[in-house]
Amino acid sequence: MASSGTRLIPTNRGRPRDHRIDEAVLAATMRLLEEGGYADFTLEAVAVRAGTTKPAIRRRWPSRRHLIVDALLATMGDTPTPDTGCTHCDLIAGIATLTATFAGPGTRRVWPALVADIAADPTLAETFFTRLFDPRRAATATALRRGIDRGDIRPDADLDLLLDLLASTTYYRALFGHLPITDTLAEDIVMIVMSGVATPSWRAQYERPHVHP
């Protein structure tokens, strides 16, 4: 018998969340999006593919759109940009997780509809930015600051503009589908941003009227 000064702690706190179900649902979501796109995507189909139930999915995600955002997050990661000691290598690795995710035909069919839903649903927008967009952007911003510290990037560079330039090509191609998201796109983007495209003669012509002593 416990003494009068002993406090009994209840051990029944409810069933712990089964992360195997989470993983199965997220994997099933991406497969179904690749097969059928956004319009035909249903929670019922996810439940069947993942070997679970629609109520179990509803307990984890408030809507199919929130589930899709989390599936994209699980695929590309929220902080993908590494620190290898090489500025352009870090940036290429970070952008490559984005291009790899959006290269598939299913994901490219999803993106336009998801963007429209994000614009119309403030709660979904907050989820998208908080869980996926902002952490990835912050990781790349950290890589750019490391590049400044190494002397690879000018200290007066506009980091917000650089961040938009690095990611926007992939989003743009995924949204409109006018050009493919190739295996080399991440490297192509980073190298153009880092090296620029202007010739020395253009730089000389531009600097004469615009750069003051």
Short mmCIF file of N, CA and C in Angstrom, two decimals, residues 23-24 29 36 45 54 57 69 71 77 89 95 113 120 135 138 144-145 150 157 162 168 197 200:
data_model
loop_
_atom_site.label_atom_id
_atom_site.label_comp_id
_atom_site.label_asym_id
_atom_site.label_seq_id
_atom_site.Cartn_x
_atom_site.Cartn_y
_atom_site.Cartn_z
N GLU A 23 3.36 8.05 -41.56
CA GLU A 23 4.27 7.80 -42.68
C GLU A 23 3.54 7.15 -43.84
N ALA A 24 2.68 6.18 -43.53
CA ALA A 24 1.94 5.48 -44.59
C ALA A 24 0.99 6.44 -45.31
N THR A 29 -0.30 9.63 -50.01
CA THR A 29 -0.71 10.92 -50.57
C THR A 29 0.13 11.27 -51.79
N GLY A 36 -2.99 10.60 -60.01
CA GLY A 36 -4.25 11.22 -60.43
C GLY A 36 -4.32 12.72 -60.34
N ALA A 45 -9.46 7.58 -50.77
CA ALA A 45 -8.44 6.85 -51.53
C ALA A 45 -7.15 6.73 -50.73
N LYS A 54 -10.54 6.83 -42.87
CA LYS A 54 -10.69 8.27 -43.05
C LYS A 54 -10.76 9.00 -41.71
N ILE A 57 -7.33 9.63 -40.44
CA ILE A 57 -6.66 10.72 -41.17
C ILE A 57 -7.19 12.06 -40.69
N VAL A 69 0.00 19.61 -48.04
CA VAL A 69 1.13 20.44 -47.61
C VAL A 69 2.12 19.63 -46.79
N ALA A 71 2.54 16.42 -46.88
CA ALA A 71 3.19 15.41 -47.75
C ALA A 71 4.32 16.05 -48.54
N GLY A 77 11.54 18.23 -47.28
CA GLY A 77 12.20 18.66 -46.06
C GLY A 77 12.02 20.14 -45.82
N CYS A 89 27.83 24.84 -53.52
CA CYS A 89 27.41 23.45 -53.27
C CYS A 89 26.21 23.40 -52.34
N ILE A 95 18.35 23.81 -53.35
CA ILE A 95 17.40 23.98 -54.45
C ILE A 95 17.06 22.64 -55.09
N ALA A 113 -3.39 24.30 -58.38
CA ALA A 113 -4.60 24.23 -57.55
C ALA A 113 -4.29 24.52 -56.09
N ALA A 120 -6.90 31.48 -51.06
CA ALA A 120 -8.28 31.64 -50.61
C ALA A 120 -8.51 31.24 -49.16
N PRO A 135 10.60 27.93 -43.19
CA PRO A 135 11.81 27.22 -42.74
C PRO A 135 12.80 26.97 -43.88
N ALA A 138 14.50 30.26 -44.62
CA ALA A 138 15.45 30.61 -43.57
C ALA A 138 16.73 29.80 -43.69
N LEU A 144 23.34 31.72 -47.48
CA LEU A 144 23.81 32.95 -48.13
C LEU A 144 24.67 33.78 -47.18
N ARG A 145 24.27 33.85 -45.92
CA ARG A 145 25.08 34.61 -44.95
C ARG A 145 26.44 33.94 -44.74
N ARG A 150 32.31 33.98 -45.97
CA ARG A 150 33.46 33.36 -46.66
C ARG A 150 34.06 34.29 -47.71
N ALA A 157 24.75 42.44 -50.82
CA ALA A 157 23.75 41.73 -51.64
C ALA A 157 22.39 41.75 -50.95
N LEU A 162 17.81 37.64 -53.60
CA LEU A 162 18.53 36.41 -53.94
C LEU A 162 17.70 35.18 -53.63
N SER A 168 12.43 30.86 -57.32
CA SER A 168 11.27 31.18 -58.14
C SER A 168 11.22 30.43 -59.46
N VAL A 197 25.28 37.19 -65.69
CA VAL A 197 25.28 36.92 -67.13
C VAL A 197 25.84 38.08 -67.95
N PRO A 200 31.87 41.76 -69.60
CA PRO A 200 32.68 42.88 -69.11
C PRO A 200 32.38 44.19 -69.83
#
